[in-house]
């Protein structure tokens, strides 16, 4: 098993975490993973899965008809949408849709949460592909699941909402330090637990566990892929915040330079990605 699994087993028995219900892996995500695991991708099975939920089918068709693809005639069926989008983007949209529905929480805190998560996923995949031909699925899953610990905690832990507000305001300690001070766990740990419960690769879960701990960049005990993902995550967040007209975070001011150096990325490349990702970011609508 992956080294992260031991950490997760220890975290799960911690009194603060034991009481937290981790949503089971959705049936439709298991089906999607099974389709992906086959040596030949079965587009009929994918079509059936996407068509099994009206809202999911509508999301695929809507993306295929967005300005990115510039179609002369809008598509009307899931099968045509799959053809226009291509299989990888279709699978990613479906996994984002299923994840969001499984972890749906009504909270003003999470108002733009899923749009940001999907944009972060798109950015991680894009950067990973540019830099390392990193498996596109890895970057996307990491970006999408990076913060899923938050909806889980909002639902399960009394007072977590006000912790988030406090954590965003405090200058004297990190976000996860505030979470741990108040709840003896944090969204990075919970996110890694969800990722493994939902059968995501160990490297993705490990990177989620570490995504606020930038000291890991210099530590050889972590796999290169894990460290790349952690650095990618901060760049992706910067790009999403820029798109959403939000100021760069304190984390970016403190660690952005180190992450850019780790990935050997220049200011020019970063600015180029802002422009390059704009149409894809704009097409994210739930």
PDB file of C-alpha atoms in Angstrom:
ATOM      1  CA  UNK A   1       0.000   0.000   0.000  1.00  0.00           C
ATOM      2  CA  UNK A   2       1.029   3.627  -0.456  1.00  0.00           C
ATOM      3  CA  UNK A   3       2.888   5.383   2.431  1.00  0.00           C
ATOM      4  CA  UNK A   4      -0.042   7.816   2.821  1.00  0.00           C
ATOM      5  CA  UNK A   5      -2.316   4.934   3.844  1.00  0.00           C
ATOM      6  CA  UNK A   6      -0.553   4.479   7.174  1.00  0.00           C
ATOM      7  CA  UNK A   7      -1.009   8.193   7.985  1.00  0.00           C
ATOM      8  CA  UNK A   8      -4.658   7.937   7.023  1.00  0.00           C
ATOM      9  CA  UNK A   9      -5.217   4.877   9.220  1.00  0.00           C
ATOM     10  CA  UNK A  10      -3.681   6.768  12.156  1.00  0.00           C
ATOM     11  CA  UNK A  11      -5.740   9.880  11.428  1.00  0.00           C
ATOM     12  CA  UNK A  12      -8.972   7.897  11.205  1.00  0.00           C
ATOM     13  CA  UNK A  13      -8.650   6.601  14.799  1.00  0.00           C
ATOM     14  CA  UNK A  14      -7.892  10.070  16.187  1.00  0.00           C
ATOM     15  CA  UNK A  15     -10.804  11.063  18.497  1.00  0.00           C
ATOM     16  CA  UNK A  16     -11.420  14.312  16.588  1.00  0.00           C
ATOM     17  CA  UNK A  17     -11.695  12.475  13.274  1.00  0.00           C
ATOM     18  CA  UNK A  18     -13.371   9.244  14.347  1.00  0.00           C
ATOM     19  CA  UNK A  19     -16.775  10.906  14.689  1.00  0.00           C
ATOM     20  CA  UNK A  20     -16.646  12.484  11.224  1.00  0.00           C
ATOM     21  CA  UNK A  21     -18.693  10.620   8.642  1.00  0.00           C
ATOM     22  CA  UNK A  22     -16.752  10.199   5.402  1.00  0.00           C
ATOM     23  CA  UNK A  23     -19.265   9.952   2.545  1.00  0.00           C
ATOM     24  CA  UNK A  24     -18.899   6.601   0.764  1.00  0.00           C
ATOM     25  CA  UNK A  25     -17.616   6.556  -2.789  1.00  0.00           C
ATOM     26  CA  UNK A  26     -20.637   7.225  -5.025  1.00  0.00           C
ATOM     27  CA  UNK A  27     -21.827   4.273  -7.088  1.00  0.00           C
ATOM     28  CA  UNK A  28     -21.569   6.316 -10.296  1.00  0.00           C
ATOM     29  CA  UNK A  29     -17.927   7.213  -9.547  1.00  0.00           C
ATOM     30  CA  UNK A  30     -17.119   3.521  -9.031  1.00  0.00           C
ATOM     31  CA  UNK A  31     -18.726   2.833 -12.427  1.00  0.00           C
ATOM     32  CA  UNK A  32     -16.723   5.646 -14.015  1.00  0.00           C
ATOM     33  CA  UNK A  33     -13.486   4.292 -12.475  1.00  0.00           C
ATOM     34  CA  UNK A  34     -14.305   0.799 -13.772  1.00  0.00           C
ATOM     35  CA  UNK A  35     -14.855   2.174 -17.293  1.00  0.00           C
ATOM     36  CA  UNK A  36     -11.527   4.030 -17.063  1.00  0.00           C
ATOM     37  CA  UNK A  37      -9.680   0.924 -15.833  1.00  0.00           C
ATOM     38  CA  UNK A  38     -10.526  -1.073 -18.988  1.00  0.00           C
ATOM     39  CA  UNK A  39      -7.717  -1.277 -21.581  1.00  0.00           C
ATOM     40  CA  UNK A  40     -10.154  -0.088 -24.274  1.00  0.00           C
ATOM     41  CA  UNK A  41     -12.396   2.803 -23.349  1.00  0.00           C
ATOM     42  CA  UNK A  42     -16.012   1.753 -23.877  1.00  0.00           C
ATOM     43  CA  UNK A  43     -17.783   4.853 -25.154  1.00  0.00           C
ATOM     44  CA  UNK A  44     -21.176   3.098 -25.047  1.00  0.00           C
ATOM     45  CA  UNK A  45     -20.752   2.458 -21.297  1.00  0.00           C
ATOM     46  CA  UNK A  46     -19.680   6.079 -20.801  1.00  0.00           C
ATOM     47  CA  UNK A  47     -22.718   7.278 -22.753  1.00  0.00           C
ATOM     48  CA  UNK A  48     -25.005   5.096 -20.598  1.00  0.00           C
ATOM     49  CA  UNK A  49     -23.455   6.371 -17.381  1.00  0.00           C
ATOM     50  CA  UNK A  50     -23.723  10.026 -18.441  1.00  0.00           C
ATOM     51  CA  UNK A  51     -27.299   9.519 -19.619  1.00  0.00           C
ATOM     52  CA  UNK A  52     -28.339   7.865 -16.341  1.00  0.00           C
ATOM     53  CA  UNK A  53     -28.714  11.294 -14.720  1.00  0.00           C
ATOM     54  CA  UNK A  54     -30.503  14.118 -16.511  1.00  0.00           C
ATOM     55  CA  UNK A  55     -28.454  16.858 -14.851  1.00  0.00           C
ATOM     56  CA  UNK A  56     -25.193  15.061 -15.628  1.00  0.00           C
ATOM     57  CA  UNK A  57     -26.180  14.646 -19.277  1.00  0.00           C
ATOM     58  CA  UNK A  58     -27.163  18.333 -19.426  1.00  0.00           C
ATOM     59  CA  UNK A  59     -23.775  19.398 -18.003  1.00  0.00           C
ATOM     60  CA  UNK A  60     -21.920  17.493 -20.766  1.00  0.00           C
ATOM     61  CA  UNK A  61     -24.142  18.875 -23.509  1.00  0.00           C
ATOM     62  CA  UNK A  62     -23.827  22.414 -22.112  1.00  0.00           C
ATOM     63  CA  UNK A  63     -20.024  22.229 -22.107  1.00  0.00           C
ATOM     64  CA  UNK A  64     -19.945  20.863 -25.663  1.00  0.00           C
ATOM     65  CA  UNK A  65     -22.125  23.807 -26.753  1.00  0.00           C
ATOM     66  CA  UNK A  66     -19.959  26.408 -24.973  1.00  0.00           C
ATOM     67  CA  UNK A  67     -17.946  28.954 -27.021  1.00  0.00           C
ATOM     68  CA  UNK A  68     -14.697  26.983 -26.494  1.00  0.00           C
ATOM     69  CA  UNK A  69     -15.779  24.428 -29.090  1.00  0.00           C
ATOM     70  CA  UNK A  70     -17.336  26.954 -31.473  1.00  0.00           C
ATOM     71  CA  UNK A  71     -19.830  24.540 -33.011  1.00  0.00           C
ATOM     72  CA  UNK A  72     -21.918  25.734 -35.963  1.00  0.00           C
ATOM     73  CA  UNK A  73     -24.827  23.535 -34.807  1.00  0.00           C
ATOM     74  CA  UNK A  74     -25.412  22.777 -31.135  1.00  0.00           C
ATOM     75  CA  UNK A  75     -25.299  19.120 -30.081  1.00  0.00           C
ATOM     76  CA  UNK A  76     -28.390  17.581 -28.559  1.00  0.00           C
ATOM     77  CA  UNK A  77     -27.313  14.136 -27.403  1.00  0.00           C
ATOM     78  CA  UNK A  78     -24.824  12.815 -24.861  1.00  0.00           C
ATOM     79  CA  UNK A  79     -23.147  10.724 -27.579  1.00  0.00           C
ATOM     80  CA  UNK A  80     -22.472  13.800 -29.706  1.00  0.00           C
ATOM     81  CA  UNK A  81     -21.274  15.733 -26.659  1.00  0.00           C
ATOM     82  CA  UNK A  82     -18.782  12.948 -25.858  1.00  0.00           C
ATOM     83  CA  UNK A  83     -17.486  13.100 -29.423  1.00  0.00           C
ATOM     84  CA  UNK A  84     -17.055  16.887 -29.323  1.00  0.00           C
ATOM     85  CA  UNK A  85     -15.411  16.992 -25.881  1.00  0.00           C
ATOM     86  CA  UNK A  86     -13.213  13.925 -26.244  1.00  0.00           C
ATOM     87  CA  UNK A  87     -13.044  11.168 -23.659  1.00  0.00           C
ATOM     88  CA  UNK A  88     -10.624  12.640 -21.081  1.00  0.00           C
ATOM     89  CA  UNK A  89     -12.487  15.974 -20.718  1.00  0.00           C
ATOM     90  CA  UNK A  90     -15.804  14.107 -20.578  1.00  0.00           C
ATOM     91  CA  UNK A  91     -14.570  11.791 -17.827  1.00  0.00           C
ATOM     92  CA  UNK A  92     -13.236  14.776 -15.884  1.00  0.00           C
ATOM     93  CA  UNK A  93     -16.479  16.711 -16.140  1.00  0.00           C
ATOM     94  CA  UNK A  94     -18.421  13.644 -14.996  1.00  0.00           C
ATOM     95  CA  UNK A  95     -16.118  13.065 -12.021  1.00  0.00           C
ATOM     96  CA  UNK A  96     -16.443  16.738 -11.010  1.00  0.00           C
ATOM     97  CA  UNK A  97     -20.216  16.521 -11.319  1.00  0.00           C
ATOM     98  CA  UNK A  98     -20.483  13.293  -9.290  1.00  0.00           C
ATOM     99  CA  UNK A  99     -18.122  14.607  -6.594  1.00  0.00           C
ATOM    100  CA  UNK A 100     -20.039  17.845  -6.222  1.00  0.00           C
ATOM    101  CA  UNK A 101     -23.369  16.028  -5.920  1.00  0.00           C
ATOM    102  CA  UNK A 102     -22.029  13.557  -3.359  1.00  0.00           C
ATOM    103  CA  UNK A 103     -20.608  16.344  -1.184  1.00  0.00           C
ATOM    104  CA  UNK A 104     -23.319  18.941  -1.687  1.00  0.00           C
ATOM    105  CA  UNK A 105     -23.581  21.190   1.354  1.00  0.00           C
ATOM    106  CA  UNK A 106     -25.705  24.300   1.587  1.00  0.00           C
ATOM    107  CA  UNK A 107     -23.403  26.898   3.083  1.00  0.00           C
ATOM    108  CA  UNK A 108     -22.710  30.514   2.154  1.00  0.00           C
ATOM    109  CA  UNK A 109     -19.037  29.687   2.735  1.00  0.00           C
ATOM    110  CA  UNK A 110     -19.047  27.247  -0.137  1.00  0.00           C
ATOM    111  CA  UNK A 111     -20.914  29.476  -2.550  1.00  0.00           C
ATOM    112  CA  UNK A 112     -18.273  29.448  -5.306  1.00  0.00           C
ATOM    113  CA  UNK A 113     -16.477  26.410  -3.970  1.00  0.00           C
ATOM    114  CA  UNK A 114     -17.194  24.016  -6.843  1.00  0.00           C
ATOM    115  CA  UNK A 115     -16.502  26.517  -9.617  1.00  0.00           C
ATOM    116  CA  UNK A 116     -13.125  27.275  -8.006  1.00  0.00           C
ATOM    117  CA  UNK A 117     -12.403  23.566  -7.494  1.00  0.00           C
ATOM    118  CA  UNK A 118     -13.103  22.754 -11.105  1.00  0.00           C
ATOM    119  CA  UNK A 119     -11.025  25.709 -12.312  1.00  0.00           C
ATOM    120  CA  UNK A 120      -8.186  24.637 -10.033  1.00  0.00           C
ATOM    121  CA  UNK A 121      -8.448  21.123 -11.475  1.00  0.00           C
ATOM    122  CA  UNK A 122      -8.310  22.467 -15.041  1.00  0.00           C
ATOM    123  CA  UNK A 123      -5.285  24.615 -14.190  1.00  0.00           C
ATOM    124  CA  UNK A 124      -3.418  21.762 -12.452  1.00  0.00           C
ATOM    125  CA  UNK A 125      -3.990  19.494 -15.405  1.00  0.00           C
ATOM    126  CA  UNK A 126      -2.901  22.164 -17.891  1.00  0.00           C
ATOM    127  CA  UNK A 127       0.285  23.090 -16.037  1.00  0.00           C
ATOM    128  CA  UNK A 128       1.161  19.454 -15.314  1.00  0.00           C
ATOM    129  CA  UNK A 129       0.776  18.632 -18.964  1.00  0.00           C
ATOM    130  CA  UNK A 130       2.891  21.626 -20.088  1.00  0.00           C
ATOM    131  CA  UNK A 131       5.709  20.901 -17.682  1.00  0.00           C
ATOM    132  CA  UNK A 132       6.038  17.172 -17.269  1.00  0.00           C
ATOM    133  CA  UNK A 133       3.481  15.480 -19.462  1.00  0.00           C
ATOM    134  CA  UNK A 134       2.153  14.540 -16.018  1.00  0.00           C
ATOM    135  CA  UNK A 135      -0.753  12.101 -16.376  1.00  0.00           C
ATOM    136  CA  UNK A 136      -3.611  14.567 -16.991  1.00  0.00           C
ATOM    137  CA  UNK A 137      -5.945  12.628 -14.696  1.00  0.00           C
ATOM    138  CA  UNK A 138      -3.554  13.063 -11.744  1.00  0.00           C
ATOM    139  CA  UNK A 139      -3.384  16.844 -11.999  1.00  0.00           C
ATOM    140  CA  UNK A 140      -7.120  17.121 -12.485  1.00  0.00           C
ATOM    141  CA  UNK A 141      -8.008  14.840  -9.545  1.00  0.00           C
ATOM    142  CA  UNK A 142      -5.571  16.626  -7.255  1.00  0.00           C
ATOM    143  CA  UNK A 143      -6.977  20.050  -8.143  1.00  0.00           C
ATOM    144  CA  UNK A 144     -10.573  18.895  -7.803  1.00  0.00           C
ATOM    145  CA  UNK A 145     -10.117  17.081  -4.482  1.00  0.00           C
ATOM    146  CA  UNK A 146      -7.610  19.459  -2.929  1.00  0.00           C
ATOM    147  CA  UNK A 147     -10.240  21.170  -0.762  1.00  0.00           C
ATOM    148  CA  UNK A 148     -13.014  18.544  -0.530  1.00  0.00           C
ATOM    149  CA  UNK A 149     -12.212  18.266   3.164  1.00  0.00           C
ATOM    150  CA  UNK A 150     -14.040  21.583   3.589  1.00  0.00           C
ATOM    151  CA  UNK A 151     -17.580  20.491   2.633  1.00  0.00           C
ATOM    152  CA  UNK A 152     -17.046  17.321   4.698  1.00  0.00           C
ATOM    153  CA  UNK A 153     -16.059  19.402   7.743  1.00  0.00           C
ATOM    154  CA  UNK A 154     -18.807  22.002   7.221  1.00  0.00           C
ATOM    155  CA  UNK A 155     -21.341  19.183   7.318  1.00  0.00           C
ATOM    156  CA  UNK A 156     -19.816  17.193  10.177  1.00  0.00           C
ATOM    157  CA  UNK A 157     -18.241  19.644  12.603  1.00  0.00           C
ATOM    158  CA  UNK A 158     -20.126  22.234  14.599  1.00  0.00           C
ATOM    159  CA  UNK A 159     -18.574  25.694  14.331  1.00  0.00           C
ATOM    160  CA  UNK A 160     -16.343  24.828  11.381  1.00  0.00           C
ATOM    161  CA  UNK A 161     -17.873  27.693   9.361  1.00  0.00           C
ATOM    162  CA  UNK A 162     -16.662  30.326  11.778  1.00  0.00           C
ATOM    163  CA  UNK A 163     -13.251  28.631  11.848  1.00  0.00           C
ATOM    164  CA  UNK A 164     -12.912  29.184   8.098  1.00  0.00           C
ATOM    165  CA  UNK A 165     -13.781  32.865   8.517  1.00  0.00           C
ATOM    166  CA  UNK A 166     -11.221  33.149  11.315  1.00  0.00           C
ATOM    167  CA  UNK A 167      -8.560  31.211   9.394  1.00  0.00           C
ATOM    168  CA  UNK A 168      -8.913  33.511   6.381  1.00  0.00           C
ATOM    169  CA  UNK A 169      -8.543  36.594   8.584  1.00  0.00           C
ATOM    170  CA  UNK A 170      -5.598  35.564  10.752  1.00  0.00           C
ATOM    171  CA  UNK A 171      -2.134  36.733   9.781  1.00  0.00           C
ATOM    172  CA  UNK A 172      -0.205  35.030  12.584  1.00  0.00           C
ATOM    173  CA  UNK A 173      -0.681  31.411  11.550  1.00  0.00           C
ATOM    174  CA  UNK A 174      -1.625  29.273   8.589  1.00  0.00           C
ATOM    175  CA  UNK A 175      -5.125  28.197   7.622  1.00  0.00           C
ATOM    176  CA  UNK A 176      -4.561  24.598   8.736  1.00  0.00           C
ATOM    177  CA  UNK A 177      -3.010  25.725  12.042  1.00  0.00           C
ATOM    178  CA  UNK A 178      -6.249  27.569  12.847  1.00  0.00           C
ATOM    179  CA  UNK A 179      -8.313  24.510  11.869  1.00  0.00           C
ATOM    180  CA  UNK A 180      -6.191  22.280  14.086  1.00  0.00           C
ATOM    181  CA  UNK A 181      -6.326  24.706  17.001  1.00  0.00           C
ATOM    182  CA  UNK A 182     -10.143  24.645  16.862  1.00  0.00           C
ATOM    183  CA  UNK A 183     -10.947  21.101  15.724  1.00  0.00           C
ATOM    184  CA  UNK A 184      -7.746  19.024  16.063  1.00  0.00           C
ATOM    185  CA  UNK A 185      -7.902  18.172  12.369  1.00  0.00           C
ATOM    186  CA  UNK A 186      -7.948  20.080   9.073  1.00  0.00           C
ATOM    187  CA  UNK A 187      -9.275  20.012   5.521  1.00  0.00           C
ATOM    188  CA  UNK A 188      -5.983  18.666   4.096  1.00  0.00           C
ATOM    189  CA  UNK A 189      -6.181  15.548   6.276  1.00  0.00           C
ATOM    190  CA  UNK A 190      -9.896  15.086   5.592  1.00  0.00           C
ATOM    191  CA  UNK A 191      -9.373  15.600   1.850  1.00  0.00           C
ATOM    192  CA  UNK A 192      -6.695  12.902   1.758  1.00  0.00           C
ATOM    193  CA  UNK A 193      -9.008  10.513   3.627  1.00  0.00           C
ATOM    194  CA  UNK A 194     -11.827  11.165   1.134  1.00  0.00           C
ATOM    195  CA  UNK A 195      -9.416  10.721  -1.793  1.00  0.00           C
ATOM    196  CA  UNK A 196      -8.332   7.284  -0.590  1.00  0.00           C
ATOM    197  CA  UNK A 197     -11.861   6.238   0.444  1.00  0.00           C
ATOM    198  CA  UNK A 198     -12.875   7.100  -3.117  1.00  0.00           C
ATOM    199  CA  UNK A 199     -10.003   5.059  -4.623  1.00  0.00           C
ATOM    200  CA  UNK A 200      -7.904   7.934  -5.946  1.00  0.00           C
ATOM    201  CA  UNK A 201      -4.181   7.228  -6.502  1.00  0.00           C
ATOM    202  CA  UNK A 202      -1.925   7.348  -3.446  1.00  0.00           C
ATOM    203  CA  UNK A 203       0.215  10.159  -4.897  1.00  0.00           C
ATOM    204  CA  UNK A 204      -2.877  12.354  -5.233  1.00  0.00           C
ATOM    205  CA  UNK A 205      -3.951  11.677  -1.636  1.00  0.00           C
ATOM    206  CA  UNK A 206      -0.415  12.329  -0.365  1.00  0.00           C
ATOM    207  CA  UNK A 207      -0.263  15.642  -2.240  1.00  0.00           C
ATOM    208  CA  UNK A 208      -3.659  16.670  -0.823  1.00  0.00           C
ATOM    209  CA  UNK A 209      -2.393  15.832   2.684  1.00  0.00           C
ATOM    210  CA  UNK A 210       0.654  18.066   2.088  1.00  0.00           C
ATOM    211  CA  UNK A 211      -0.856  20.845  -0.042  1.00  0.00           C
ATOM    212  CA  UNK A 212      -0.329  23.558   2.580  1.00  0.00           C
ATOM    213  CA  UNK A 213       3.049  22.236   3.747  1.00  0.00           C
ATOM    214  CA  UNK A 214       5.577  23.667   1.316  1.00  0.00           C
ATOM    215  CA  UNK A 215       8.552  22.372   3.300  1.00  0.00           C
ATOM    216  CA  UNK A 216       7.833  19.064   1.515  1.00  0.00           C
ATOM    217  CA  UNK A 217       9.245  20.510  -1.733  1.00  0.00           C
ATOM    218  CA  UNK A 218      12.776  20.006  -0.472  1.00  0.00           C
ATOM    219  CA  UNK A 219      12.216  16.586   1.104  1.00  0.00           C
ATOM    220  CA  UNK A 220      13.326  13.527  -0.833  1.00  0.00           C
ATOM    221  CA  UNK A 221      11.175  11.152   1.233  1.00  0.00           C
ATOM    222  CA  UNK A 222       8.220  12.320  -0.881  1.00  0.00           C
ATOM    223  CA  UNK A 223       7.896  11.115  -4.471  1.00  0.00           C
ATOM    224  CA  UNK A 224       8.709  13.715  -7.163  1.00  0.00           C
ATOM    225  CA  UNK A 225       5.113  13.500  -8.483  1.00  0.00           C
ATOM    226  CA  UNK A 226       3.759  14.377  -5.035  1.00  0.00           C
ATOM    227  CA  UNK A 227       6.018  17.415  -4.736  1.00  0.00           C
ATOM    228  CA  UNK A 228       5.211  18.544  -8.283  1.00  0.00           C
ATOM    229  CA  UNK A 229       1.500  18.375  -7.463  1.00  0.00           C
ATOM    230  CA  UNK A 230       1.902  20.436  -4.275  1.00  0.00           C
ATOM    231  CA  UNK A 231       3.795  23.140  -6.192  1.00  0.00           C
ATOM    232  CA  UNK A 232       1.321  22.969  -9.086  1.00  0.00           C
ATOM    233  CA  UNK A 233      -1.535  23.451  -6.647  1.00  0.00           C
ATOM    234  CA  UNK A 234      -0.301  26.833  -5.465  1.00  0.00           C
ATOM    235  CA  UNK A 235       0.266  28.040  -9.039  1.00  0.00           C
ATOM    236  CA  UNK A 236      -3.207  26.840  -9.991  1.00  0.00           C
ATOM    237  CA  UNK A 237      -4.752  28.644  -7.033  1.00  0.00           C
ATOM    238  CA  UNK A 238      -2.949  31.832  -8.042  1.00  0.00           C
ATOM    239  CA  UNK A 239      -4.353  31.543 -11.590  1.00  0.00           C
ATOM    240  CA  UNK A 240      -7.904  30.900 -10.341  1.00  0.00           C
ATOM    241  CA  UNK A 241      -7.747  33.793  -7.864  1.00  0.00           C
ATOM    242  CA  UNK A 242      -6.446  36.059 -10.607  1.00  0.00           C
ATOM    243  CA  UNK A 243      -9.362  35.037 -12.815  1.00  0.00           C
ATOM    244  CA  UNK A 244     -11.833  35.647  -9.970  1.00  0.00           C
ATOM    245  CA  UNK A 245     -10.323  39.108  -9.280  1.00  0.00           C
ATOM    246  CA  UNK A 246      -9.143  38.065  -5.819  1.00  0.00           C
ATOM    247  CA  UNK A 247      -5.888  39.327  -4.352  1.00  0.00           C
ATOM    248  CA  UNK A 248      -3.030  36.800  -4.160  1.00  0.00           C
ATOM    249  CA  UNK A 249      -3.122  34.877  -0.884  1.00  0.00           C
ATOM    250  CA  UNK A 250      -0.572  35.182   1.889  1.00  0.00           C
ATOM    251  CA  UNK A 251       0.509  31.653   0.985  1.00  0.00           C
ATOM    252  CA  UNK A 252       1.299  32.807  -2.543  1.00  0.00           C
ATOM    253  CA  UNK A 253       3.308  35.749  -1.231  1.00  0.00           C
ATOM    254  CA  UNK A 254       5.290  33.443   1.055  1.00  0.00           C
ATOM    255  CA  UNK A 255       5.709  30.344  -1.118  1.00  0.00           C
ATOM    256  CA  UNK A 256       4.840  31.297  -4.702  1.00  0.00           C
ATOM    257  CA  UNK A 257       8.462  31.960  -5.601  1.00  0.00           C
ATOM    258  CA  UNK A 258       9.593  28.604  -4.186  1.00  0.00           C
ATOM    259  CA  UNK A 259       6.864  26.757  -6.103  1.00  0.00           C
ATOM    260  CA  UNK A 260       7.759  28.515  -9.353  1.00  0.00           C
ATOM    261  CA  UNK A 261      11.424  27.642  -8.839  1.00  0.00           C
ATOM    262  CA  UNK A 262      10.558  24.051  -7.977  1.00  0.00           C
ATOM    263  CA  UNK A 263       8.696  23.717 -11.282  1.00  0.00           C
ATOM    264  CA  UNK A 264      11.139  25.945 -13.168  1.00  0.00           C
ATOM    265  CA  UNK A 265       8.344  28.308 -14.231  1.00  0.00           C
ATOM    266  CA  UNK A 266       8.934  31.943 -15.192  1.00  0.00           C
ATOM    267  CA  UNK A 267       6.729  34.982 -14.627  1.00  0.00           C
ATOM    268  CA  UNK A 268       6.154  35.081 -18.391  1.00  0.00           C
ATOM    269  CA  UNK A 269       4.859  31.512 -18.479  1.00  0.00           C
ATOM    270  CA  UNK A 270       2.527  32.244 -15.584  1.00  0.00           C
ATOM    271  CA  UNK A 271       1.093  35.277 -17.380  1.00  0.00           C
ATOM    272  CA  UNK A 272       0.761  33.260 -20.564  1.00  0.00           C
ATOM    273  CA  UNK A 273      -1.301  30.635 -18.687  1.00  0.00           C
ATOM    274  CA  UNK A 274      -3.616  33.359 -17.366  1.00  0.00           C
ATOM    275  CA  UNK A 275      -4.573  34.138 -20.974  1.00  0.00           C
ATOM    276  CA  UNK A 276      -4.510  30.541 -22.158  1.00  0.00           C
ATOM    277  CA  UNK A 277      -6.833  29.245 -19.429  1.00  0.00           C
ATOM    278  CA  UNK A 278      -9.310  32.113 -19.582  1.00  0.00           C
ATOM    279  CA  UNK A 279     -11.785  30.463 -22.028  1.00  0.00           C
ATOM    280  CA  UNK A 280     -11.764  27.171 -20.079  1.00  0.00           C
ATOM    281  CA  UNK A 281     -12.256  28.981 -16.760  1.00  0.00           C
ATOM    282  CA  UNK A 282     -15.155  30.922 -18.259  1.00  0.00           C
ATOM    283  CA  UNK A 283     -16.822  27.724 -19.486  1.00  0.00           C
ATOM    284  CA  UNK A 284     -17.072  26.371 -15.901  1.00  0.00           C
ATOM    285  CA  UNK A 285     -20.707  26.724 -14.916  1.00  0.00           C
ATOM    286  CA  UNK A 286     -22.767  24.591 -12.597  1.00  0.00           C
TER     287      UNK A 286
END
